[in-house]
Amino acid sequence: MWCCKQKSMKTIPGGVFMRKTECLAMILAGGQGSRLGALTKKIAKPAVPFGGKYRIIDFPLSNCSNSGIDKVGVLTQYRPLELHSYLGTGGAWDLDRNGGGVFILPPYAQEKGADWYKGTADAIYQNINFIEITNPEYVLILSGDHIYTMDYSWMIESHKMNKGEATIGVIEVPWEEAPRFGIMSTDKKGRITEFAEKPSKPKSNLASMGIYVFNWKFLKRYLEEDAKDSVSNHDFGKNIIPKMLAADAKLFSYAFDGYWKDVGTIDSLWEANMDLLKENPSLNLHDPLWKVYSVNPSLPPHYVASTAKVTSSIISEGAMICGEVENSVIFHGVKIGKGAKIINSVIMPFTNIGENAYIEKAVVAQNCEIGSGTKIMSEDNSVIVVPEGEIVLAENSNKQVG
Amino acid sequence: MGIIDLQENDKLIKEMTAKRPLAAVPFAGRYRLIDFSLSSMVNSGMDTVGILLPTKSRSILDHLRSGKDWDLARKHDGLFYLPPAEAENGLRNGDIQSFYRHLDFIENSSQKYVLISGSRIVYNMNFENVLRFHQNTGADITMVYNMESTENTSGGTVIKTAENGLVQDIAVQAVTYEDAKVAMGIYLMDKNVFTHIVESCFSHGGTNFLIDGLMHVDDSYSIYGFKHDGYVARINSTASYYKASMEILNPEIWQEIFMNVDRVYTKVKDEAPAQYKKNAKATNSLIANGCVVEGTVENSILFRGVKVGKGVHVKNSIVMQKCDLQEDALIENVICDKNVVITHGKWLKGASNYPLIVEKGIVI
C-alpha cells in the first residue's frame, strides 16, 4: 500500500541525491477562485479557511501525507504570499523530508521570457524539468479546491492493476446535478469510453473529481504536443483528456464513494462547512488514522462562558464564546460577545463579534470587527459575505458587503 | 541559556505522578506543566535549553521530542537532554549531583548567563525583564518571586528583601501566609557564578541547590529578588492542582496566560475542532479540540479528544486526554486521568475541597 518505494538513486545538479520516486503528486493551487468573490481578494483559493481550523489546501496535502506520498509539488500563481508562507517547509503535514517533501512551484522566467501558467496542463508542462529530476513512474494531479479525505494509494494500486495509461477519480453525483460536472461514461471494467464536459443530457452520473493518475512518460508526450497547439486552452478536462480518448488510450475510472465537495463558490463553501455540523457528518475529521493536518496557531482550548449557549456547532482553539452559537463553524481566536447570536454561519480566524450582534447565514472572513448590536443577514436568504479585515458597525450594517 | 530542573518533589500529588514526573502532568486542557517555563524561555529569546531529566523521563521525552514545537530543533544550540546522574554508592540524592555531572555542558556553551527554573509553576513571563533587572542592580544572583494573595499550606520558599530588592533572608517554610514573598524557583546568574556555587556545594557534601547552595553562599555574592506581577499558580499537591485548574476558567487569567503575544507552546496533536451536537450544553468551561460534546459540561476542563455522550453531566471536573464518558454518566469534582472510560450511567462524585482522582486508563 506504500506508494513511494525506493528504487534507485540519481544525482541532480547541486549534488543532492534524489531517490527514484514511484509517484509524485502535483497540486494545482494557482487558481484565483473568482467565484469566491470577496474571500479571495487577498488570498488564493487554496488558502481560504475551512472547517474551523483548516485551509482548503490542507485536505489534498494531508491526503498525500497519509497516503505515503512524500514528494508533492504545489503550483501557485494567484496571490501566492499567504499560501507560500502557510506552506513553509511543509512540516505541518509531515512533508519536510530529506530529498522530498513540499516543492513550491510558482511560474518563472526562462531565456525566452516569462510566462504565466496558461492552464492546468500548461502549469504541469512548464514544470517538466522538475518532474524529470524527481523521475517518477506515475504523476498524481490534484486540485487545491476540493474538500475530501481519500487514500490515493488505492487509486494508484488500481491504476497499476488495470495497466492503464491514465486513471481518473470519479464520484457518483445526483442525476440532476450531472450537467454541472465533467461526466464519464465507462464500460463494465471501468474503462472510460466517453467524456463530456458539462453535458446538457448526461449519459451517466459519474463525475470527474479532477484527480488524475498518469504514467509520466505517457503524460509527457501529450503535454509536449498540447504545448505546440496554439488553439488549445491547455486544460486537462477540456484538451488533454479528450485527446487521449480520441487516440484510444487506456483510460480507466476509479470510483470514490466518500465525501467530496468542490468548494469553488460561496454557496458550496458555506454548504461544505454546514455539512460538518450534521449529527453524523459524512466527512469524519475525528478519524485518528486519517488526521487532516494544518499549521498550528498555538492557542489554548476555547472558553465557553456561563452566558454562552452552543449547539450543533464546531469551535476551535483560542475562541472565547460569551454569546449564543447555533449550527455554526467558529474558527480559532474568534471572540463572540455577550448576547450576540450566530446562526448558520462561518466565522473565520480572529474575528471579533461585539455584544448583541446578530449574524445569520453569513461567512465572515478573518480579522473582521463586527460592532455591538450589528445585524448581518441577507434579505433574500442568500449567503452574505463579510470580506477579510472589514469593520462593520451597527449604523451601516444590513447592507450587502463585498 | 536555560536549565529546567525536573527532579522535583512530587509526593503530594501522587496519583497523577505515579508514572510521570510532575513536569509532565497535563494542565489546562492541552498543556503539560513543563510547557509554561519552556515557552517563557523560548519567548524570552533563549535558544539553548537543557532539560535535567528525572528518573521517570519517558513521558517528558515523548512530549518534547526534538523540541520542534517550541522552535528548539536548531542547528546550533536548541534543546539538550541532561540525564540524571547515577548516585555513586547511593549516598546522595538531590539536584546538585546532577548539575555537577553536567557542568561541562554549561561551561562549553557560548552563553553568558544561566537561568534555572523548575516546572511546577504555571506562569507566562518574559525573562528579558529579569535580565534587565539583573544587569541594572549588578546582582550576582537574581531570584524571581511573587506576592502570595492567600495562605498556602503546601509550603514554599519565603524571602525577605530590602527596598532595592536585595535579598536579606531565605527560608523554606511549611506554610506560607498572605502577602509573603514566595520564590518561584527561578534563578538567573552569570554562568561562572553558577559553576562556582555548584562546585563548592558539591565538594562540601551538599545535595540541594537552593538549601545547600544559595542559602549558604558566602557574603561575596549579592542576591536580589525580582517581583513578578502576573498570574502564578504553584502545583505541588492535588488540591493546588485542582485549584489552579479552576482558576484558569477565569477568562482574565485565561487571557493573560494564553492570549498574550508570547504564546504557550505544546506538542501538536492535529485534532479537529471541538464538535457540539444538538443537545450539547456547555458553560464556564475550557474545551479542547478533538472533543465531541453531546451532554452537559459545567465549570470543567476537557482535554483533547474527550467524548461526552448523550445525557452525560460533567460538573467541576477535569477530564484528561481521550477519556470517554458514556451515556448518562455523571461526574462531579472528579479528575479523570488520560484514557479513562466511565461507562453508561455511572455516577462519580468527589468533594469540592478534595476531588476524586481516577487513574490513567481505568474503566469504571
Short mmCIF file of C-alpha atoms in Angstrom, two decimals, chain A:
data_model
loop_
_atom_site.label_atom_id
_atom_site.label_comp_id
_atom_site.label_asym_id
_atom_site.label_seq_id
_atom_site.Cartn_x
_atom_site.Cartn_y
_atom_site.Cartn_z
CA MET A 1 0.00 0.00 0.00
CA TRP A 2 3.02 2.28 0.23
CA CYS A 3 3.20 4.08 -2.99
CA CYS A 4 6.65 5.54 -2.66
CA LYS A 5 9.02 2.65 -2.94
CA GLN A 6 12.68 3.47 -3.12
CA LYS A 7 14.16 2.26 -6.35
CA SER A 8 17.40 3.79 -7.48
CA MET A 9 19.44 6.85 -6.66
CA LYS A 10 20.03 9.69 -9.03
CA THR A 11 22.13 12.78 -8.57
CA ILE A 12 20.60 16.08 -9.58
CA PRO A 13 22.53 19.28 -10.31
CA GLY A 14 23.65 20.60 -6.97
CA GLY A 15 24.79 17.19 -5.83
CA VAL A 16 21.67 16.24 -3.89
CA PHE A 17 20.71 12.62 -4.10
CA MET A 18 17.15 12.07 -5.06
CA ARG A 19 15.62 8.66 -4.90
CA LYS A 20 13.61 7.36 -7.80
CA THR A 21 10.04 8.17 -6.94
CA GLU A 22 7.13 5.90 -7.68
CA CYS A 23 4.52 8.59 -7.55
CA LEU A 24 4.85 12.36 -7.50
CA ALA A 25 1.84 14.48 -6.58
CA MET A 26 1.24 17.87 -8.21
CA ILE A 27 -1.36 20.13 -6.59
CA LEU A 28 -2.83 22.84 -8.79
CA ALA A 29 -3.11 25.74 -6.38
CA GLY A 30 -2.79 28.75 -8.64
CA GLY A 31 -6.46 29.45 -9.25
CA GLN A 32 -7.85 32.83 -8.42
CA GLY A 33 -11.18 31.44 -7.31
CA SER A 34 -13.04 34.45 -8.64
CA ARG A 35 -16.36 32.78 -7.83
CA LEU A 36 -15.43 33.02 -4.14
CA GLY A 37 -15.58 36.78 -4.62
CA ALA A 38 -14.68 38.77 -1.55
CA LEU A 39 -13.00 35.81 0.16
CA THR A 40 -10.23 35.61 -2.41
CA LYS A 41 -9.47 39.29 -2.84
CA LYS A 42 -6.29 38.99 -0.83
CA ILE A 43 -5.54 35.26 -0.83
CA ALA A 44 -5.54 32.37 -3.28
CA LYS A 45 -8.47 29.96 -3.17
CA PRO A 46 -6.50 27.06 -1.61
CA ALA A 47 -5.59 29.34 1.31
CA VAL A 48 -9.24 30.09 2.16
CA PRO A 49 -10.04 28.91 5.71
CA PHE A 50 -12.36 25.93 6.07
CA GLY A 51 -13.92 23.82 8.82
CA GLY A 52 -12.89 25.68 11.97
CA LYS A 53 -9.12 25.35 11.73
CA TYR A 54 -8.11 24.28 8.24
CA ARG A 55 -7.41 25.87 4.90
CA ILE A 56 -8.66 24.16 1.76
CA ILE A 57 -5.18 23.00 0.70
CA ASP A 58 -4.79 21.06 3.99
CA PHE A 59 -7.05 18.39 2.52
CA PRO A 60 -5.03 17.34 -0.55
CA LEU A 61 -1.75 17.83 1.38
CA SER A 62 -2.91 15.68 4.30
CA ASN A 63 -4.24 13.08 1.88
CA CYS A 64 -0.81 12.91 0.22
CA SER A 65 0.97 12.67 3.55
CA ASN A 66 -1.41 9.98 4.83
CA SER A 67 -1.23 8.05 1.54
CA GLY A 68 2.54 7.79 1.83
CA ILE A 69 3.34 10.24 -0.95
CA ASP A 70 6.35 12.21 0.23
CA LYS A 71 7.04 14.37 -2.81
CA VAL A 72 4.44 17.00 -3.55
CA GLY A 73 4.76 19.89 -5.97
CA VAL A 74 2.41 22.81 -5.26
CA LEU A 75 1.81 25.01 -8.31
CA THR A 76 0.98 28.54 -7.24
CA GLN A 77 0.25 31.67 -9.19
CA TYR A 78 -2.50 33.99 -7.94
CA ARG A 79 -1.74 35.97 -4.71
CA PRO A 80 0.80 33.43 -3.51
CA LEU A 81 2.27 35.25 -0.48
CA GLU A 82 -0.07 33.93 2.19
CA LEU A 83 -0.17 30.48 0.61
CA HIS A 84 3.63 30.26 0.41
CA SER A 85 4.13 31.34 3.99
CA TYR A 86 1.42 28.94 5.12
CA LEU A 87 3.13 26.02 3.36
CA GLY A 88 6.58 26.90 4.71
CA THR A 89 8.78 23.83 4.57
CA GLY A 90 5.78 21.51 4.73
CA GLY A 91 6.46 20.44 8.32
CA ALA A 92 2.82 20.77 9.36
CA TRP A 93 1.90 17.91 7.01
CA ASP A 94 5.00 15.89 7.86
CA LEU A 95 6.30 16.81 4.42
CA ASP A 96 9.63 18.37 5.41
CA ARG A 97 11.57 15.38 4.18
CA ASN A 98 15.15 14.77 3.15
CA GLY A 99 15.21 14.77 -0.64
CA GLY A 100 11.46 15.18 -0.86
CA GLY A 101 8.58 16.96 0.80
CA VAL A 102 6.81 20.03 -0.50
CA PHE A 103 8.13 21.87 -3.54
CA ILE A 104 6.56 25.25 -4.19
CA LEU A 105 6.40 25.88 -7.93
CA PRO A 106 5.37 29.39 -8.98
CA PRO A 107 5.72 30.49 -12.63
CA TYR A 108 9.27 31.51 -13.52
CA ALA A 109 11.19 33.29 -16.26
CA GLN A 110 13.15 31.39 -18.89
CA GLU A 111 15.67 32.53 -21.51
CA LYS A 112 12.93 33.40 -23.98
CA GLY A 113 10.91 35.35 -21.48
CA ALA A 114 8.44 34.84 -18.67
CA ASP A 115 5.06 33.18 -18.92
CA TRP A 116 2.15 32.78 -16.55
CA TYR A 117 0.58 29.35 -16.25
CA LYS A 118 -1.96 29.45 -19.07
CA GLY A 119 -3.99 26.49 -17.87
CA THR A 120 -3.81 23.38 -15.72
CA ALA A 121 -1.94 21.38 -18.35
CA ASP A 122 0.41 24.27 -19.14
CA ALA A 123 1.28 24.59 -15.45
CA ILE A 124 2.44 20.96 -15.41
CA TYR A 125 4.14 21.39 -18.82
CA GLN A 126 6.20 24.32 -17.53
CA ASN A 127 7.46 22.15 -14.69
CA ILE A 128 8.59 19.22 -16.83
CA ASN A 129 12.15 19.87 -15.65
CA PHE A 130 11.16 19.47 -12.04
CA ILE A 131 9.25 16.27 -12.75
CA GLU A 132 12.13 14.83 -14.78
CA ILE A 133 14.50 15.42 -11.84
CA THR A 134 12.11 13.71 -9.48
CA ASN A 135 11.91 10.93 -12.07
CA PRO A 136 8.56 9.40 -11.12
CA GLU A 137 6.81 6.37 -12.58
CA TYR A 138 3.39 7.99 -12.05
CA VAL A 139 2.19 11.55 -11.61
CA LEU A 140 -0.85 12.27 -9.49
CA ILE A 141 -2.57 15.54 -10.45
CA LEU A 142 -4.70 17.08 -7.72
CA SER A 143 -6.62 20.22 -7.36
CA GLY A 144 -6.33 22.64 -4.46
CA ASP A 145 -10.03 23.38 -4.08
CA HIS A 146 -11.75 20.19 -3.04
CA ILE A 147 -12.74 19.01 0.42
CA TYR A 148 -12.41 15.23 0.90
CA THR A 149 -10.30 12.61 2.60
CA MET A 150 -9.06 9.91 0.26
CA ASP A 151 -6.34 7.28 0.24
CA TYR A 152 -4.58 7.83 -3.09
CA SER A 153 -2.53 4.66 -2.70
CA TRP A 154 -5.61 2.57 -3.56
CA MET A 155 -6.18 4.60 -6.68
CA ILE A 156 -2.56 4.12 -7.76
CA GLU A 157 -2.88 0.42 -6.96
CA SER A 158 -5.95 0.21 -9.19
CA HIS A 159 -4.14 2.12 -11.93
CA LYS A 160 -1.37 -0.49 -11.82
CA MET A 161 -3.78 -3.44 -11.76
CA ASN A 162 -5.59 -2.13 -14.83
CA LYS A 163 -2.27 -1.49 -16.57
CA GLY A 164 -3.79 1.84 -17.53
CA GLU A 165 -2.11 4.86 -19.02
CA ALA A 166 -4.32 7.20 -17.05
CA THR A 167 -6.82 6.77 -14.24
CA ILE A 168 -9.39 9.39 -13.36
CA GLY A 169 -11.08 9.64 -9.98
CA VAL A 170 -14.87 9.71 -10.36
CA ILE A 171 -17.75 10.08 -7.97
CA GLU A 172 -21.46 9.42 -8.42
CA VAL A 173 -23.45 12.64 -8.33
CA PRO A 174 -27.24 13.06 -8.33
CA TRP A 175 -28.51 12.90 -11.93
CA GLU A 176 -30.00 16.37 -11.82
CA GLU A 177 -26.60 17.84 -10.85
CA ALA A 178 -24.68 15.89 -13.50
CA PRO A 179 -24.83 18.70 -16.11
CA ARG A 180 -22.58 20.82 -13.83
CA PHE A 181 -19.68 18.35 -13.99
CA GLY A 182 -17.33 16.62 -16.41
CA ILE A 183 -19.20 13.34 -16.96
CA MET A 184 -17.54 9.98 -17.74
CA SER A 185 -19.12 7.00 -19.45
CA THR A 186 -17.41 3.70 -18.71
CA ASP A 187 -17.62 0.08 -19.78
CA LYS A 188 -18.04 -2.81 -17.33
CA LYS A 189 -14.35 -2.93 -16.48
CA GLY A 190 -14.25 0.76 -15.64
CA ARG A 191 -12.56 1.77 -18.87
CA ILE A 192 -13.62 5.24 -19.93
CA THR A 193 -15.42 5.28 -23.24
CA GLU A 194 -16.62 8.82 -23.35
CA PHE A 195 -16.06 12.11 -21.62
CA ALA A 196 -18.39 15.07 -21.81
CA GLU A 197 -17.68 18.43 -20.15
CA LYS A 198 -20.90 19.79 -18.59
CA PRO A 199 -23.29 17.84 -20.87
CA SER A 200 -26.89 19.02 -21.09
CA LYS A 201 -28.07 15.41 -21.48
CA PRO A 202 -25.65 13.34 -19.38
CA LYS A 203 -25.24 9.67 -20.30
CA SER A 204 -24.00 8.75 -16.85
CA ASN A 205 -23.78 10.28 -13.39
CA LEU A 206 -20.07 9.61 -12.83
CA ALA A 207 -18.42 12.98 -12.40
CA SER A 208 -14.70 13.63 -12.70
CA MET A 209 -13.19 14.68 -9.37
CA GLY A 210 -10.27 16.42 -11.03
CA ILE A 211 -7.91 13.74 -9.68
CA TYR A 212 -5.73 12.04 -12.27
CA VAL A 213 -3.01 9.40 -12.16
CA PHE A 214 -0.88 9.33 -15.33
CA ASN A 215 2.08 7.24 -16.40
CA TRP A 216 4.60 10.05 -16.53
CA LYS A 217 6.11 9.13 -19.93
CA PHE A 218 2.64 8.93 -21.44
CA LEU A 219 1.53 12.26 -19.99
CA LYS A 220 4.75 14.00 -21.01
CA ARG A 221 4.12 13.15 -24.66
CA TYR A 222 0.63 14.69 -24.53
CA LEU A 223 1.82 17.78 -22.64
CA GLU A 224 4.50 18.44 -25.24
CA GLU A 225 2.02 18.04 -28.08
CA ASP A 226 -0.52 20.25 -26.34
CA ALA A 227 2.06 22.99 -25.75
CA LYS A 228 2.53 23.28 -29.53
CA ASP A 229 -1.18 23.54 -30.14
CA SER A 230 -1.96 27.24 -30.32
CA VAL A 231 -5.76 26.85 -30.18
CA SER A 232 -5.71 24.70 -27.05
CA ASN A 233 -6.84 26.04 -23.67
CA HIS A 234 -4.09 23.91 -22.10
CA ASP A 235 -6.59 22.37 -19.72
CA PHE A 236 -6.74 18.74 -18.57
CA GLY A 237 -10.51 18.42 -18.74
CA LYS A 238 -11.01 20.39 -21.95
CA ASN A 239 -7.98 19.33 -24.02
CA ILE A 240 -5.71 16.62 -22.67
CA ILE A 241 -8.31 14.01 -21.66
CA PRO A 242 -10.38 14.32 -24.90
CA LYS A 243 -7.17 14.00 -26.95
CA MET A 244 -6.21 10.87 -25.05
CA LEU A 245 -9.67 9.38 -25.57
CA ALA A 246 -9.57 10.22 -29.26
CA ALA A 247 -6.28 8.31 -29.52
CA ASP A 248 -7.96 5.32 -27.83
CA ALA A 249 -5.55 5.43 -24.89
CA LYS A 250 -6.17 3.19 -21.88
CA LEU A 251 -8.10 5.49 -19.56
CA PHE A 252 -9.73 3.98 -16.50
CA SER A 253 -12.03 5.35 -13.88
CA TYR A 254 -11.54 4.92 -10.14
CA ALA A 255 -14.78 5.25 -8.21
CA PHE A 256 -14.66 7.06 -4.88
CA ASP A 257 -17.63 6.79 -2.55
CA GLY A 258 -16.73 9.07 0.35
CA TYR A 259 -17.48 12.73 0.93
CA TRP A 260 -16.19 15.02 -1.81
CA LYS A 261 -17.08 18.61 -2.46
CA ASP A 262 -15.87 21.27 -4.84
CA VAL A 263 -15.84 24.49 -2.81
CA GLY A 264 -15.36 26.86 -5.72
CA THR A 265 -18.33 29.09 -4.93
CA ILE A 266 -19.53 30.94 -1.84
CA ASP A 267 -22.62 28.73 -1.67
CA SER A 268 -20.71 25.47 -1.90
CA LEU A 269 -18.11 26.66 0.60
CA TRP A 270 -20.85 27.56 3.05
CA GLU A 271 -22.66 24.27 2.40
CA ALA A 272 -19.49 22.23 2.92
CA ASN A 273 -18.98 23.96 6.27
CA MET A 274 -22.59 23.26 7.23
CA ASP A 275 -22.14 19.58 6.23
CA LEU A 276 -19.69 19.26 9.13
CA LEU A 277 -22.41 20.18 11.62
CA LYS A 278 -24.79 17.30 10.94
CA GLU A 279 -25.36 14.83 13.77
CA ASN A 280 -23.34 12.26 11.80
CA PRO A 281 -21.22 14.21 9.31
CA SER A 282 -20.15 12.18 6.29
CA LEU A 283 -16.69 13.78 6.39
CA ASN A 284 -15.06 12.43 9.54
CA LEU A 285 -12.43 14.87 10.79
CA HIS A 286 -12.04 12.94 14.05
CA ASP A 287 -10.55 9.79 12.46
CA PRO A 288 -7.33 9.11 14.39
CA LEU A 289 -5.94 7.12 11.47
CA TRP A 290 -6.57 9.84 8.89
CA LYS A 291 -5.91 13.18 10.54
CA VAL A 292 -6.19 16.30 8.48
CA TYR A 293 -3.15 18.38 9.35
CA SER A 294 -2.86 22.14 9.43
CA VAL A 295 -0.45 24.77 10.67
CA ASN A 296 -0.85 25.08 14.42
CA PRO A 297 -1.75 28.52 15.82
CA SER A 298 -0.55 27.65 19.41
CA LEU A 299 -3.77 28.63 21.13
CA PRO A 300 -5.40 27.25 24.28
CA PRO A 301 -8.66 25.25 24.42
CA HIS A 302 -11.59 27.53 23.68
CA TYR A 303 -13.54 29.08 26.54
CA VAL A 304 -17.32 28.98 26.80
CA ALA A 305 -18.59 31.47 29.36
CA SER A 306 -21.53 30.96 31.68
CA THR A 307 -23.57 33.26 29.42
CA ALA A 308 -22.87 31.11 26.36
CA LYS A 309 -25.08 28.62 24.59
CA VAL A 310 -23.60 26.40 21.92
CA THR A 311 -25.47 23.77 19.92
CA SER A 312 -24.74 21.81 16.70
CA SER A 313 -21.53 23.73 16.08
CA ILE A 314 -17.81 23.30 15.83
CA ILE A 315 -15.47 25.59 17.71
CA SER A 316 -11.70 25.74 17.57
CA GLU A 317 -8.89 26.68 19.93
CA GLY A 318 -8.46 30.14 21.37
CA ALA A 319 -12.08 31.14 20.74
CA MET A 320 -13.99 32.89 23.50
CA ILE A 321 -17.73 32.38 23.39
CA CYS A 322 -19.93 34.57 25.57
CA GLY A 323 -22.99 34.61 23.31
CA GLU A 324 -25.18 32.12 21.52
CA VAL A 325 -23.89 29.91 18.72
CA GLU A 326 -26.23 27.69 16.75
CA ASN A 327 -25.31 25.50 13.80
CA SER A 328 -22.15 27.45 13.02
CA VAL A 329 -18.44 26.99 12.42
CA ILE A 330 -16.25 29.12 14.69
CA PHE A 331 -12.53 29.32 13.84
CA HIS A 332 -9.61 29.82 16.23
CA GLY A 333 -9.20 33.09 18.08
CA VAL A 334 -12.76 34.30 17.41
CA LYS A 335 -14.45 36.32 20.16
CA ILE A 336 -18.21 36.36 20.45
CA GLY A 337 -19.61 38.93 22.86
CA LYS A 338 -22.40 38.57 25.38
CA GLY A 339 -25.90 38.46 23.94
CA ALA A 340 -24.61 38.01 20.38
CA LYS A 341 -26.33 35.38 18.29
CA ILE A 342 -24.67 33.45 15.48
CA ILE A 343 -26.86 31.17 13.36
CA ASN A 344 -25.93 29.03 10.33
CA SER A 345 -22.72 31.00 9.84
CA VAL A 346 -18.99 30.59 9.37
CA ILE A 347 -16.77 32.93 11.40
CA MET A 348 -13.13 32.84 10.28
CA PRO A 349 -9.98 33.28 12.46
CA PHE A 350 -9.51 36.19 14.88
CA THR A 351 -12.75 37.97 14.06
CA ASN A 352 -14.35 39.86 16.94
CA ILE A 353 -18.09 39.96 17.24
CA GLY A 354 -19.45 42.61 19.57
CA GLU A 355 -22.18 42.25 22.15
CA ASN A 356 -25.76 41.71 20.98
CA ALA A 357 -24.75 41.37 17.33
CA TYR A 358 -26.94 39.13 15.21
CA ILE A 359 -25.44 37.13 12.34
CA GLU A 360 -27.38 34.68 10.23
CA LYS A 361 -26.35 32.67 7.18
CA ALA A 362 -23.11 34.58 6.73
CA VAL A 363 -19.46 33.88 6.01
CA VAL A 364 -17.41 36.40 7.99
CA ALA A 365 -13.77 36.32 6.85
CA GLN A 366 -10.71 36.61 9.11
CA ASN A 367 -9.76 39.60 11.27
CA CYS A 368 -13.11 41.40 11.00
CA GLU A 369 -14.56 43.65 13.66
CA ILE A 370 -18.31 43.36 13.94
CA GLY A 371 -19.56 46.15 16.19
CA SER A 372 -22.01 45.70 19.06
CA GLY A 373 -25.62 45.44 18.03
CA THR A 374 -24.80 44.90 14.35
CA LYS A 375 -27.21 42.81 12.34
CA ILE A 376 -25.82 40.83 9.43
CA MET A 377 -28.18 38.79 7.32
CA SER A 378 -29.36 38.91 3.75
CA GLU A 379 -32.91 39.73 2.75
CA ASP A 380 -33.18 37.07 0.07
CA ASN A 381 -31.87 34.08 2.06
CA SER A 382 -28.58 34.03 0.14
CA VAL A 383 -25.24 33.63 1.91
CA ILE A 384 -23.87 37.01 2.90
CA VAL A 385 -20.09 37.58 2.91
CA VAL A 386 -18.04 39.98 5.03
CA PRO A 387 -14.56 40.25 3.46
CA GLU A 388 -11.26 39.99 5.34
CA GLY A 389 -10.37 42.77 7.77
CA GLU A 390 -13.71 44.58 7.40
CA ILE A 391 -15.04 46.75 10.21
CA VAL A 392 -18.83 46.65 10.35
CA LEU A 393 -20.66 48.94 12.73
CA ALA A 394 -24.31 48.91 13.70
CA GLU A 395 -25.26 52.04 11.71
CA ASN A 396 -24.08 50.74 8.33
CA SER A 397 -25.00 47.11 8.83
CA ASN A 398 -27.55 45.11 6.90
CA LYS A 399 -26.01 46.25 3.66
CA GLN A 400 -24.64 43.75 1.17
CA VAL A 401 -20.91 43.85 1.85
CA GLY A 402 -18.31 42.53 -0.56
#
